[in-house]
Coordinates of C-alpha atoms and ligand atoms in Angstrom, one line a residue:
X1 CA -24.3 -144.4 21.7
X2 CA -24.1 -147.2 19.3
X3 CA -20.6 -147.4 17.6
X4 CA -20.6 -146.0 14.0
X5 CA -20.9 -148.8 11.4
X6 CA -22.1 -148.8 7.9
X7 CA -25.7 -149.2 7.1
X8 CA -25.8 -153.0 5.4
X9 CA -26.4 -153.3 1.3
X10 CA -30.0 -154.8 0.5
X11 CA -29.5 -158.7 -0.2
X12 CA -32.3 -158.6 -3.6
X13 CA -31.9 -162.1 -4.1
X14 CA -34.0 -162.4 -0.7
X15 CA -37.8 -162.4 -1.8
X16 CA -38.5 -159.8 1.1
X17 CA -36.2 -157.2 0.1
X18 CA -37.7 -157.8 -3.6
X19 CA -40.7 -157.1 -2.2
X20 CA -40.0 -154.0 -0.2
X21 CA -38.1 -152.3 -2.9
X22 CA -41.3 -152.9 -5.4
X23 CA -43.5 -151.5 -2.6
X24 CA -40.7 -148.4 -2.7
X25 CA -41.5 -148.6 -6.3
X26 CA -45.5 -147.9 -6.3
X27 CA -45.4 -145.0 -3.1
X28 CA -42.8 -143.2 -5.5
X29 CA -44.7 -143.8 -8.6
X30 CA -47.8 -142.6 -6.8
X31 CA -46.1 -139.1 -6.1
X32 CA -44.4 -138.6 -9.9
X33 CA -45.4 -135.7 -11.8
X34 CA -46.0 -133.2 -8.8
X35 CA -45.0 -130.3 -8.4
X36 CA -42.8 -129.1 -5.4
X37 CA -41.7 -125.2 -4.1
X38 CA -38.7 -123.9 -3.1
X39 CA -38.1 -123.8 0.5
X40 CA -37.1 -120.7 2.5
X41 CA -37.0 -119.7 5.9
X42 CA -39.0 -123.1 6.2
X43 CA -42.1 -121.4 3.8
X44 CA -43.0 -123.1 0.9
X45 CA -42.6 -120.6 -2.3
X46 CA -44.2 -121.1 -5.5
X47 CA -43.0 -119.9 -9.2
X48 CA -44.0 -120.0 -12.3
X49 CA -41.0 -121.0 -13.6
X50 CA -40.5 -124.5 -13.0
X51 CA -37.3 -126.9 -13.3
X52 CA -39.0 -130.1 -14.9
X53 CA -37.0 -133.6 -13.8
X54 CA -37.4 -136.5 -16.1
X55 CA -36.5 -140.2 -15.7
X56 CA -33.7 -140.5 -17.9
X57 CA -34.8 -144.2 -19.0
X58 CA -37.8 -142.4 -19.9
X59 CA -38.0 -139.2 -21.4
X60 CA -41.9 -139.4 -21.5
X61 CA -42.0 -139.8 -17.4
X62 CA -42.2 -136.7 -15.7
X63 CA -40.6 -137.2 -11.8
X64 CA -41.5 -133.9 -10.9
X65 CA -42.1 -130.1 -11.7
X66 CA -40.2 -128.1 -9.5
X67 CA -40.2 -124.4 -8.7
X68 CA -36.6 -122.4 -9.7
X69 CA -35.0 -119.9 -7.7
X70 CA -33.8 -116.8 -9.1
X71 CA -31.4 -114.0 -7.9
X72 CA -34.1 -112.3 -5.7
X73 CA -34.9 -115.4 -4.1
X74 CA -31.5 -116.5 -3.4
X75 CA -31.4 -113.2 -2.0
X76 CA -34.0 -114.2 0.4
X77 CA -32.9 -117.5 1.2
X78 CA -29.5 -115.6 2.3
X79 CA -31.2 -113.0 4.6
X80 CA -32.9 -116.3 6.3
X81 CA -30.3 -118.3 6.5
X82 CA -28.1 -115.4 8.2
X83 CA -31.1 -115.0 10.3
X84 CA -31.4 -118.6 11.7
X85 CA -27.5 -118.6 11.9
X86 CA -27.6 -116.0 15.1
X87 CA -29.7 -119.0 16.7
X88 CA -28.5 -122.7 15.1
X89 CA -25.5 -121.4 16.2
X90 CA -26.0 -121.5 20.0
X91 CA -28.2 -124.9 19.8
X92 CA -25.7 -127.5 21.6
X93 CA -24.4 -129.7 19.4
X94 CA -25.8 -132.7 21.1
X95 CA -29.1 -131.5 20.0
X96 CA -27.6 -130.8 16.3
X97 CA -26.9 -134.2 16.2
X98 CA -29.6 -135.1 17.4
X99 CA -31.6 -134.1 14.1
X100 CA -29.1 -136.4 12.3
X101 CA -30.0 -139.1 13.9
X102 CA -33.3 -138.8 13.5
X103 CA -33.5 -138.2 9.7
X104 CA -31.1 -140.7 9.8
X105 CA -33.9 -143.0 11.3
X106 CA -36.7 -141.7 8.8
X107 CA -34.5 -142.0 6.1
X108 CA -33.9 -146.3 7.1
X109 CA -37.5 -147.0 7.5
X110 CA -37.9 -145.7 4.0
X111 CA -35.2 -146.7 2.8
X112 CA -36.8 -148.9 -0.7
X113 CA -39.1 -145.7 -1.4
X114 CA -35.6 -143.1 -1.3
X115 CA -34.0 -145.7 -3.7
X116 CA -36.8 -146.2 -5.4
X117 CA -36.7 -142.7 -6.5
X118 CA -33.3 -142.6 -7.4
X119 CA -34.1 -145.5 -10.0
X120 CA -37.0 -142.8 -11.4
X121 CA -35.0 -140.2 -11.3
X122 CA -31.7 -140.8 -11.5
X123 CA -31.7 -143.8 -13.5
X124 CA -30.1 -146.1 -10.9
X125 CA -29.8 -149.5 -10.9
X126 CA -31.1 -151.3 -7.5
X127 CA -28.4 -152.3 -6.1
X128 CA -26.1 -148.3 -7.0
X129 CA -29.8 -146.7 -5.6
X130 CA -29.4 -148.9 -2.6
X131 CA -25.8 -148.2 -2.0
X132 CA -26.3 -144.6 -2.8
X133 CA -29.4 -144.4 0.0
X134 CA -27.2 -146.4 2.1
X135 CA -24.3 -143.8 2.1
X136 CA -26.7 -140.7 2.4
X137 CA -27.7 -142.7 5.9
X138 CA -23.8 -143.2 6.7
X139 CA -23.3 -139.6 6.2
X140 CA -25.9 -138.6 9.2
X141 CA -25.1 -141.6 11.6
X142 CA -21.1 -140.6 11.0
X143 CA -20.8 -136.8 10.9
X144 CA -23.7 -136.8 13.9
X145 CA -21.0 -138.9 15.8
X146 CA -18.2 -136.8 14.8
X147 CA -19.6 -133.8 15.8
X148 CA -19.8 -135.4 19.4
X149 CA -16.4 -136.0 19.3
X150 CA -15.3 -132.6 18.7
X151 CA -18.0 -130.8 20.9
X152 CA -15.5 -129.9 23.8
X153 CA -12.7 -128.6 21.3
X154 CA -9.0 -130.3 21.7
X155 CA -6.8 -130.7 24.4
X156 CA -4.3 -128.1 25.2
X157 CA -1.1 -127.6 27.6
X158 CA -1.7 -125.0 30.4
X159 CA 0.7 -123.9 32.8
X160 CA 0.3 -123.2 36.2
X161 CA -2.4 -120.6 37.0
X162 CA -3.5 -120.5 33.3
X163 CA -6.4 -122.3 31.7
X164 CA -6.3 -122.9 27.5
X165 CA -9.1 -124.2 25.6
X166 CA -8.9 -124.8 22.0
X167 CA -12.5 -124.5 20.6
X168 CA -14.8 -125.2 17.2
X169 CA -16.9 -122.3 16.8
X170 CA -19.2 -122.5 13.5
X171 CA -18.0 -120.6 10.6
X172 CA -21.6 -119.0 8.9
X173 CA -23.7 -119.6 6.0
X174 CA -22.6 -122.2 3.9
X175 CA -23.8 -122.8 0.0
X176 CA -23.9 -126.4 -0.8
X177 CA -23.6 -127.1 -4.6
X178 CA -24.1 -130.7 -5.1
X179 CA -24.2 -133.1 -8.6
X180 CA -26.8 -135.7 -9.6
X181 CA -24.6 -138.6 -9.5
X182 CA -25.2 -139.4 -6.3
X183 CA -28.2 -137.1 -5.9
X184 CA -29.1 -138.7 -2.2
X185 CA -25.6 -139.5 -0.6
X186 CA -23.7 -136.3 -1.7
X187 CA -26.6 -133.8 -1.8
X188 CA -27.5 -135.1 2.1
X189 CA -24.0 -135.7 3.3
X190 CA -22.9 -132.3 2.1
X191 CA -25.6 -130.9 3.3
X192 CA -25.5 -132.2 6.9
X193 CA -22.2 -132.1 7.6
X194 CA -21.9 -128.0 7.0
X195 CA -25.8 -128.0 9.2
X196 CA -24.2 -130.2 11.9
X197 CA -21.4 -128.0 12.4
X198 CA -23.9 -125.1 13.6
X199 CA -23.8 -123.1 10.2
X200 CA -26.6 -122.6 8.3
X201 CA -27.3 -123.8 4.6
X202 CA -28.3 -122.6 1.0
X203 CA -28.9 -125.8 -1.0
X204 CA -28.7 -125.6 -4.5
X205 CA -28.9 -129.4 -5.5
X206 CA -28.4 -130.5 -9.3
X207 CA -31.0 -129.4 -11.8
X208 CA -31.9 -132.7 -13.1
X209 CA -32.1 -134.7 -9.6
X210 CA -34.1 -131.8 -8.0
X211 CA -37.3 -133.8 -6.5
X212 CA -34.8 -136.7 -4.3
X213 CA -33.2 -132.9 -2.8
X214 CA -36.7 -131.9 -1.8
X215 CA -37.9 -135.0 0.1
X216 CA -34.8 -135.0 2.0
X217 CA -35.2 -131.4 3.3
X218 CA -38.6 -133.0 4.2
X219 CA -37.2 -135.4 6.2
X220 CA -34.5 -132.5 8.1
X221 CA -38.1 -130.9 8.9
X222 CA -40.1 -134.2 10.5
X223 CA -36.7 -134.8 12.2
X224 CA -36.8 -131.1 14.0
X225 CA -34.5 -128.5 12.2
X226 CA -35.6 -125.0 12.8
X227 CA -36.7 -123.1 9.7
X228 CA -34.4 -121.4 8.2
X229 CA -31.0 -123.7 9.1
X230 CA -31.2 -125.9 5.1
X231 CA -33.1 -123.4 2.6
X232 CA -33.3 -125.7 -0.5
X233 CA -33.1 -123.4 -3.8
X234 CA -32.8 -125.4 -7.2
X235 CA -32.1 -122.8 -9.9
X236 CA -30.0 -122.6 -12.9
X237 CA -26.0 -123.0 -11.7
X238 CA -25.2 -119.8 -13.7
X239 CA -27.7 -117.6 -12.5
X240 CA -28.2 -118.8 -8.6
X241 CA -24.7 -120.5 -8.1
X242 CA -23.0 -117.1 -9.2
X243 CA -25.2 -115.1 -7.7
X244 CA -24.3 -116.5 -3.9
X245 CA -20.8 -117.7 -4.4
X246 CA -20.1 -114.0 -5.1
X247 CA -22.2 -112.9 -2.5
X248 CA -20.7 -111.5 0.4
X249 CA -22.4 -112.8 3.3
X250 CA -21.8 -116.2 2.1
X251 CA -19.0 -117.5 4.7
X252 CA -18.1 -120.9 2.9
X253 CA -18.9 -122.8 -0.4
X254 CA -19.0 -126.8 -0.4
X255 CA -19.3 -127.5 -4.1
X256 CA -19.2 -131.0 -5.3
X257 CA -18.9 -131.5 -9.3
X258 CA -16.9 -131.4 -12.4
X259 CA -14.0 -129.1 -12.9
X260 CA -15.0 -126.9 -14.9
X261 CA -17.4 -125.7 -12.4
X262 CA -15.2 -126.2 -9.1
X263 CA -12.3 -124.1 -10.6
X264 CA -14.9 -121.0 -12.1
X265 CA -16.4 -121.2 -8.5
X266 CA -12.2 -121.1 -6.9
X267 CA -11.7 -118.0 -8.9
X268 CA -15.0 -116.4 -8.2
X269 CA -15.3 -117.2 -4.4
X270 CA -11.5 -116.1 -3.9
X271 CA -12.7 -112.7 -5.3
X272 CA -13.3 -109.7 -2.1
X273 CA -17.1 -107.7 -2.7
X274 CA -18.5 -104.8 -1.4
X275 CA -19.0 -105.8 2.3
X276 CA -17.2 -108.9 2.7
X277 CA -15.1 -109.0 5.8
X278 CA -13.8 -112.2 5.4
X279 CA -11.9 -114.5 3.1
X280 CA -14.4 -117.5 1.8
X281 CA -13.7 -121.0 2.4
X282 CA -13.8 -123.6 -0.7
X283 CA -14.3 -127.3 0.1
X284 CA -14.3 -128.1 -4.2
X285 CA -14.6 -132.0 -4.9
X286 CA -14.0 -132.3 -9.0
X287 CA -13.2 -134.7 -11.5
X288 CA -11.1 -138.1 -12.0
X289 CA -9.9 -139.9 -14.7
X290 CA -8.8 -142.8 -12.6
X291 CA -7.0 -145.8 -13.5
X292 CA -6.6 -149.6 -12.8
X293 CA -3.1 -150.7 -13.1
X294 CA -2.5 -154.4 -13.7
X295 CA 0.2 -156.4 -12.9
X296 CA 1.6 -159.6 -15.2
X297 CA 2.0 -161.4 -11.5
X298 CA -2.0 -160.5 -10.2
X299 CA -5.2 -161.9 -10.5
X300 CA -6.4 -161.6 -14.2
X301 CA -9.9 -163.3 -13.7
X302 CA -10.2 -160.1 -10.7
X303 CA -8.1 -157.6 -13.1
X304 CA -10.8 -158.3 -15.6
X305 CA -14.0 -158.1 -12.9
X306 CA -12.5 -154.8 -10.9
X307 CA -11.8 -152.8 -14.8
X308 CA -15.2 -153.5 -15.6
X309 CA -17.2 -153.4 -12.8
X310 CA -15.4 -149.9 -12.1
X311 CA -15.8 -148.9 -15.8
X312 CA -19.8 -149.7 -16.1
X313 CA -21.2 -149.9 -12.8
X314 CA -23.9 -146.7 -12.7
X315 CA -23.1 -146.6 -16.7
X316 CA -19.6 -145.1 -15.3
X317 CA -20.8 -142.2 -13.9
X318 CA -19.4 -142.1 -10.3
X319 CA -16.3 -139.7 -10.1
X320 CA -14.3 -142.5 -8.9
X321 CA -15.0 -144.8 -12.2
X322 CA -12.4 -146.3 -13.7
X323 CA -12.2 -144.9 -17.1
X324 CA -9.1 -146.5 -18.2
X325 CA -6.9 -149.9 -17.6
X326 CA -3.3 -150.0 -17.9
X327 CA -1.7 -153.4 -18.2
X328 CA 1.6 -154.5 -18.2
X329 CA 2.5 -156.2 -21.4
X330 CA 2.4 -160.0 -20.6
X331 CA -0.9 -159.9 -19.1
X332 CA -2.4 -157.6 -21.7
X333 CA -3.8 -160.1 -24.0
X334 CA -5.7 -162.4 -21.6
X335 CA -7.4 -159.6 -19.3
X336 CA -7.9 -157.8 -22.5
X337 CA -10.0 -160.8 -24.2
X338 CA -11.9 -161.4 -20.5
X339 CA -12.8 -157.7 -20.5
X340 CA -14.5 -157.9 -24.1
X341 CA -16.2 -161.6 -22.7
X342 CA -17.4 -159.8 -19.5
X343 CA -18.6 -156.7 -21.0
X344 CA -20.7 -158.5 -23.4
X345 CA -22.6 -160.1 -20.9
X346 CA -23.7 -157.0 -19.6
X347 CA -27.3 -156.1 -19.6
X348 CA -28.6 -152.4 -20.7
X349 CA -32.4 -150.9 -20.3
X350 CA -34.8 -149.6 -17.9
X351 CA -33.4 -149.6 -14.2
X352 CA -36.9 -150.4 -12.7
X353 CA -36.4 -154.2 -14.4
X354 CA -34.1 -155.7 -11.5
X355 CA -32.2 -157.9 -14.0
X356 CA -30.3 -154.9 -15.9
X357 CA -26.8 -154.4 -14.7
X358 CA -27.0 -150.6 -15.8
X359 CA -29.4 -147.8 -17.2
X360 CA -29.3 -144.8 -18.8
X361 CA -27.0 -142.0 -18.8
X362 CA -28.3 -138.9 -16.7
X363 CA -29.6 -136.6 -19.7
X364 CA -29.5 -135.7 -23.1
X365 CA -26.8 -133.4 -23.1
X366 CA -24.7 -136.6 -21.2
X367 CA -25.7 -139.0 -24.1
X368 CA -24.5 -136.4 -26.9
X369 CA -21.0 -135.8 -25.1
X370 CA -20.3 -139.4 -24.4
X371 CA -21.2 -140.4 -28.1
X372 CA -19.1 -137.3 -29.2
X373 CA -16.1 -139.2 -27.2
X374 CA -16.3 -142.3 -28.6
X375 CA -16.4 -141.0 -32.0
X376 CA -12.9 -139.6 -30.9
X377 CA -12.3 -143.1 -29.5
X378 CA -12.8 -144.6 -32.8
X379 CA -10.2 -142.3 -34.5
X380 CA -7.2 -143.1 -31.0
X381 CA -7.5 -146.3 -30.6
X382 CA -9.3 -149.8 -31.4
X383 CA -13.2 -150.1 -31.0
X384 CA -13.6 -153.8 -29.3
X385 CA -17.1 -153.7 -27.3
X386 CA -20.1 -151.1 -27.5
X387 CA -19.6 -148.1 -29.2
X388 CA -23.4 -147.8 -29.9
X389 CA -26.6 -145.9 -28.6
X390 CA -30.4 -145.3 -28.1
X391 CA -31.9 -142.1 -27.3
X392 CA -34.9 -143.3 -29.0
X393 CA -37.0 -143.8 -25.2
X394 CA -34.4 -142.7 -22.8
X395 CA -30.4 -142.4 -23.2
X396 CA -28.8 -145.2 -23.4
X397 CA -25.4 -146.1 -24.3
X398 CA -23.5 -149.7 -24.5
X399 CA -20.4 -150.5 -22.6
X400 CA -17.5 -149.8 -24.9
X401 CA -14.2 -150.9 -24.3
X402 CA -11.4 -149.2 -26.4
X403 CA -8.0 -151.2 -27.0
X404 CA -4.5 -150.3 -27.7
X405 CA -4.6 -146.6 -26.8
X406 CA -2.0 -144.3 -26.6
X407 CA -1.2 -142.7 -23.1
X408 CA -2.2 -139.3 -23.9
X409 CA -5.0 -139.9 -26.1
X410 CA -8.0 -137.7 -25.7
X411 CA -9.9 -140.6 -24.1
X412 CA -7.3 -141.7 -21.9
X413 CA -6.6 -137.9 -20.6
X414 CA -10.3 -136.2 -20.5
X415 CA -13.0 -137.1 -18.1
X416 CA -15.7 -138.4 -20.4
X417 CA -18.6 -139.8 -17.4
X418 CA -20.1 -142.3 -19.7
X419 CA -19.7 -145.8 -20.1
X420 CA -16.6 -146.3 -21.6
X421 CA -12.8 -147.3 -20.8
X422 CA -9.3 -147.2 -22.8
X423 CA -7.4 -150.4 -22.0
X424 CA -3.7 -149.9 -23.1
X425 CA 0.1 -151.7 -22.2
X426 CA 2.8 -150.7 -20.3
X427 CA 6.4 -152.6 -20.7
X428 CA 6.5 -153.1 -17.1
X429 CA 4.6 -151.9 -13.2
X430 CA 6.9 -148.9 -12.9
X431 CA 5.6 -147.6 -16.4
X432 CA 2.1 -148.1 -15.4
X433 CA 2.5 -146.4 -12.8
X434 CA 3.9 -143.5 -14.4
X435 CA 1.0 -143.6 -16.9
X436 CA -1.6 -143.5 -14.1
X437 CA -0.3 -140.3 -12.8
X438 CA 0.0 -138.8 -16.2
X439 CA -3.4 -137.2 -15.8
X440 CA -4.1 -133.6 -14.2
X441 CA -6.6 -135.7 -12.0
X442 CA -5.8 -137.7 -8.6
X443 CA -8.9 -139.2 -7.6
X444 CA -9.0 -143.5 -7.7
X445 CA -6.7 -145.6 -8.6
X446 CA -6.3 -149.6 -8.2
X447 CA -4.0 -152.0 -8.5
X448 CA -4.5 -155.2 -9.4
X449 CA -1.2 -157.4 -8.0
X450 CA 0.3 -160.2 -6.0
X451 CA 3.6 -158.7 -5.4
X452 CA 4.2 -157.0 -2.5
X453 CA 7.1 -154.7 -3.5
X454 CA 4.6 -153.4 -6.1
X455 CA 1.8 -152.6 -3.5
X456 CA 4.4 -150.9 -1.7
X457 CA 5.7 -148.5 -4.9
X458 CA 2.4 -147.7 -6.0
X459 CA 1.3 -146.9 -2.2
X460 CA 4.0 -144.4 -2.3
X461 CA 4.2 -143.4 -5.7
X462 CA 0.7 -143.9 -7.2
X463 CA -0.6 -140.0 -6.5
X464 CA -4.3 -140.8 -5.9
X465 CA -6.5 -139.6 -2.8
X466 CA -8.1 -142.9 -2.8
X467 CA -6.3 -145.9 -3.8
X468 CA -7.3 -149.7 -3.7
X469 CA -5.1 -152.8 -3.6
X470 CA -6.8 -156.1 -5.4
X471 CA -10.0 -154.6 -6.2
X472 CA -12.1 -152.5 -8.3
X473 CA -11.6 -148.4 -7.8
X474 CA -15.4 -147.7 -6.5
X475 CA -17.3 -147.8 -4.0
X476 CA -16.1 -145.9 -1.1
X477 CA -17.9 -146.0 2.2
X478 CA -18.3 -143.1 4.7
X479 CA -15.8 -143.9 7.7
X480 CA -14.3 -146.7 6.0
X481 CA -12.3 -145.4 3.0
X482 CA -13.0 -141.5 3.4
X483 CA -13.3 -139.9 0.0
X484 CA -11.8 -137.1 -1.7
X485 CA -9.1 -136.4 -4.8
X486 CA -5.6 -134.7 -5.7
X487 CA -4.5 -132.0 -7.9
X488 CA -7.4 -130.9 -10.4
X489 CA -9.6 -133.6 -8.3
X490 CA -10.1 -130.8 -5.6
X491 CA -9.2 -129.4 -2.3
X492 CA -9.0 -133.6 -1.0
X493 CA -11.5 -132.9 1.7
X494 CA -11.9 -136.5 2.4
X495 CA -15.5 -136.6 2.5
X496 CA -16.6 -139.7 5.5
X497 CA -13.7 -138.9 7.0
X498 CA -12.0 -137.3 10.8
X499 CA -11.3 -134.1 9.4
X500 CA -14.6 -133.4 7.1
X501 CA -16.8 -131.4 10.2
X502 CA -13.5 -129.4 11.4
X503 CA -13.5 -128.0 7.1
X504 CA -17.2 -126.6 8.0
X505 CA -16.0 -124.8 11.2
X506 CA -13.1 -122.2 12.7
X507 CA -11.3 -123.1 16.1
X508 CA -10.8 -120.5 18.7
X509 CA -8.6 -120.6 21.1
X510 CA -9.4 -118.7 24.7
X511 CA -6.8 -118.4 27.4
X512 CA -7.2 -117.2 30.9
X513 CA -5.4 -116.9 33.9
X514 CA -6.1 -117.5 37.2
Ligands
NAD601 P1 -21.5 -130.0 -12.7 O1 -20.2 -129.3 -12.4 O2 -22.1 -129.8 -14.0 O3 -22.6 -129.5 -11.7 C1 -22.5 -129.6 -10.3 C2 -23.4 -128.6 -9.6 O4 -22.9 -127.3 -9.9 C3 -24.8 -128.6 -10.1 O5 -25.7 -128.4 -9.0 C4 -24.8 -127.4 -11.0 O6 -26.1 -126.9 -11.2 C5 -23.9 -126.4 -10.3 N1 -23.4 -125.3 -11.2 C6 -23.3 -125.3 -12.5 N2 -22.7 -124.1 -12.9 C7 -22.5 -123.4 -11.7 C8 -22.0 -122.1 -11.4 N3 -21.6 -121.2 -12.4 N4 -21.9 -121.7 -10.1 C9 -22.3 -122.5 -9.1 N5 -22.8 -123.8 -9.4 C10 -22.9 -124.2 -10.6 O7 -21.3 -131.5 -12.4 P2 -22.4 -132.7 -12.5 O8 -22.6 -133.0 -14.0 O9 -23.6 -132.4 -11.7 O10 -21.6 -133.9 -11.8 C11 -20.6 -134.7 -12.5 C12 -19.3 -134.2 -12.1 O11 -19.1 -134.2 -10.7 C13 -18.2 -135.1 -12.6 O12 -17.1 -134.3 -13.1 C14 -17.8 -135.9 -11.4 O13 -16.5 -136.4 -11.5 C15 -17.9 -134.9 -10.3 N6 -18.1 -135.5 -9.0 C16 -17.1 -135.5 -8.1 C17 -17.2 -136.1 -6.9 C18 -16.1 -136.1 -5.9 O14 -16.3 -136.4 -4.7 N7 -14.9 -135.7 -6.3 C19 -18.4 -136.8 -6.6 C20 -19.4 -136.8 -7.5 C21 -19.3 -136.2 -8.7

């Protein structure tokens, strides 16, 4: 087996890659506007209800029409996924991996036409669609490997005349709750990793990035999983989601999202119904409000580069943006001036156009609560970039970079997923510091410094699940930095990472004598 490594970022400045992405371009913009079913027990099922996903750079532009689950069809989609448990369970996991591998395969050789459709649909940028495509293909190659490794269990001590084996037995069905932020890499990683692990899967991807969640199950299919292992049920979070966290055959919830969500689903899912003969397991990744600290002794042309590439990059709506700068005082003026210069430069409009740096926000309801925080912006702190938007075609809102801010103002404290940072000053590193933790979140942090008696407080003191020294706070990448937050952040399952497969399965230990 080829050693795991990470599937290469598309060079567009090469006229070939230009070329193959456009080409993505026209197969996906031949299949917009179609309608898709929901799949269960590997049948196609039509409704007339229909979840309708837009391009958010253009409200007009209809990606697809796709049909919505409801309680009696989650219903089914549990009895066959409990069904094709009692077999995916005894399929060796060589052969498991095996279908990672291949969709893995399928995915690369249409890789432009994947990331094409994340520009429709999600509004991405190339190069964030690229990386996003890239990741969803670093999920399969890495959990397919890591199921290997764990196939024969762990090593145990026996004594004489006695034999111990410490085993990973599957846990059940698993529902996978995934967002639209990174609608390919999350939804498939997610996804895969609870399939790998021999359970089987109810996949309720994000309302408005519905259609990328459908051609993936596609691809699981052409690369041999039985019907019945991934049922892919879109449906309304209140109505579906409730319905099978509460439900008692469901054996494990891996929810990725905001907060609010992840902490109704802890309470729910921790609840005992009629039936239930075991306690569910909750792998919840949430929110961040995460910070870059800079030092008066670092970099200040990179301090400047990493805030706003981490604020704007995919109009800052990656969990791991960095939604707020803290400076200490002597360097606050200068980075504070080349943020406002770099930020300006930045170019805003349709994602298809290769030359804009970022899009559109996700949805309506998006624009509306990002232009709502900004408005509160203006009343905490000073407005010195952006501020300003268009819903007029799609939802667009400028970079805006806030100055001067106090520590526990409203946009310094709450997760706003828009395109905006607070940029305020600390009296000295250990005070950054302290303000970067001052949040309930623990997701990203950087720091930005040449000192090495800093690195080494804020590696022991800076409370973040993933933190980066000299560079911007995004942009993990599956077995490289594994992923996953602190406190209200979630249950720091570190997606990409050793553990992830072991979350999605129960060890069993056996010992005999001879
Ligand atoms: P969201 O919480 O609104 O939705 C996430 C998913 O939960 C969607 O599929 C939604 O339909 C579903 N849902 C809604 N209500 C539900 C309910 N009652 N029961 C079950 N499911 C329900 O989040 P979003 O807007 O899709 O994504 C953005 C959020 O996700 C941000 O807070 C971001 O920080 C977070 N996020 C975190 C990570 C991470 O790894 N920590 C990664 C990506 C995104």
């Amino acid at each position: 087996m080829i050693p795991y490594k990470h599937e290469p970022f598309t060079d567009f400045s090469i006229d070939k890659n230009r070329n193959d992405y456009l080409e993505g371009l026209k197969t996906v913009e031949a299949y917009l506007g179609q309608d898709y079913p929901l799949i269960i027990g590997g049948e196609r099922v039509t409704t007339d209800d229909k979840i309708v996903s837009f391009n958010p750079a253009n409200k007009e532009e209809i990606i697809g029409r796709v049909s919505k689950s409801n309680r009696d069809l989650a219903e089914k989609a549990m009895q066959s996924a409990d069904e094709a448990f009692k077999t995916w369970k005894k399929v060796k996991p060589e052969v498991r991996a095996d279908v990672l591998f291949r969709a893995a395969a399928i995915i690369r050789r249409r890789k432009h036409e994947f990331s094409a459709l994340l520009t429709k649909e999600a509004g991405k940028p190339w190069n964030e669609a690229d990386a996003d495509t890239a990741e969803a293909i670093d999920f399969l190659e890495y959990y397919g490997r890591q199921m290997l490794e764990m196939k024969d269990g762990r090593p145990m001590e026996s004594r004489p005349g006695e034999y111990n084996r410490y085993d990973y037995i599957p846990l059940g069905v698993g529902v996978v709750i995934s967002p639209w932020n990174f609608a390919f890499a999350i939804m498939a990683g997610t996804t895969v990793a609870a399939m790998v692990a021999g359970n089987t899967v109810l996949l309720k991807p994000a309302s408005t990035t519905p259609v990328v969640a459908y051609k993936f199950i596609e691809v699981l299919e052409e690369a041999g999983m039985p019907k019945g292992v991934v049922n892919y049920i879109p449906g309304p979070g209140s109505e579906v989601g409730d319905y099978l966290v509460d439900h008692p055959n469901t054996r494990f919830i891996s929810f990725t999202g905001s907060k609010e969500v992840g902490l109704r689903i802890a309470e729910r899912s921790s609840k005992v119904n009629e039936g239930q003969i075991w306690m569910k397991r909750l792998i919840a990744e949430m929110g961040g409000k995460n910070t870059m600290v800079i030092d008066s002794d670092g970099d200040l042309e990179l301090a400047a580069q990493s805030i706003v590439k981490s604020a704007f990059g995919f109009s800052g709506q990656k969990c791991s943006a960095g939604s707020r700068a803290v400076i200490v005082e002597d360097a606050y003026d200068q980075v504070l001036e080349r943020v406002i210069e770099l930020t300006k430069e930045l170019t805003i409009g349709d994602p298809v156009d290769q030359n804009n740096y970022m899009g559109p926000v996700i949805d309506g309801n998006s624009y509306k609560k990002i232009m709502d925080y900004i408005e509160i912006g203006k009343g905490e702190g000073r407005l010195v970039a952006g501020g300003d938007g268009d819903d007029s075609k799609g939802f667009f809102v400028n970079p805006t970079v806030f100055a001067d801010l106090d520590p526990k103002a409203r946009i310094m404290q709450e997760e706003i997923f828009g395109p905006v940072v607070g940029l305020m000053k600390a009296k000295d590193f250990k005070e950054a510091i302290d303000i970067a933790n001052n949040t309930e979140y623990g997701l990203t942090g950087g720091v930005i410094t040449n000192n090495r008696e800093h690195l080494e407080y804020a590696r022991e003191e800076f409370h973040v699940g993933n933190l980066y020294f000299n560079r911007g706070c995004t942009g993990a990448i599956v077995g490289y930095q594994s992923f996953g937050g602190f406190n209200m952040s979630g249950t720091d399952s570190k997606a990409g990472g050793p553990d992830y497969i072991a979350l999605h399965m129960q060890a069993k230990t056996t010992s005999e004598m001879f």
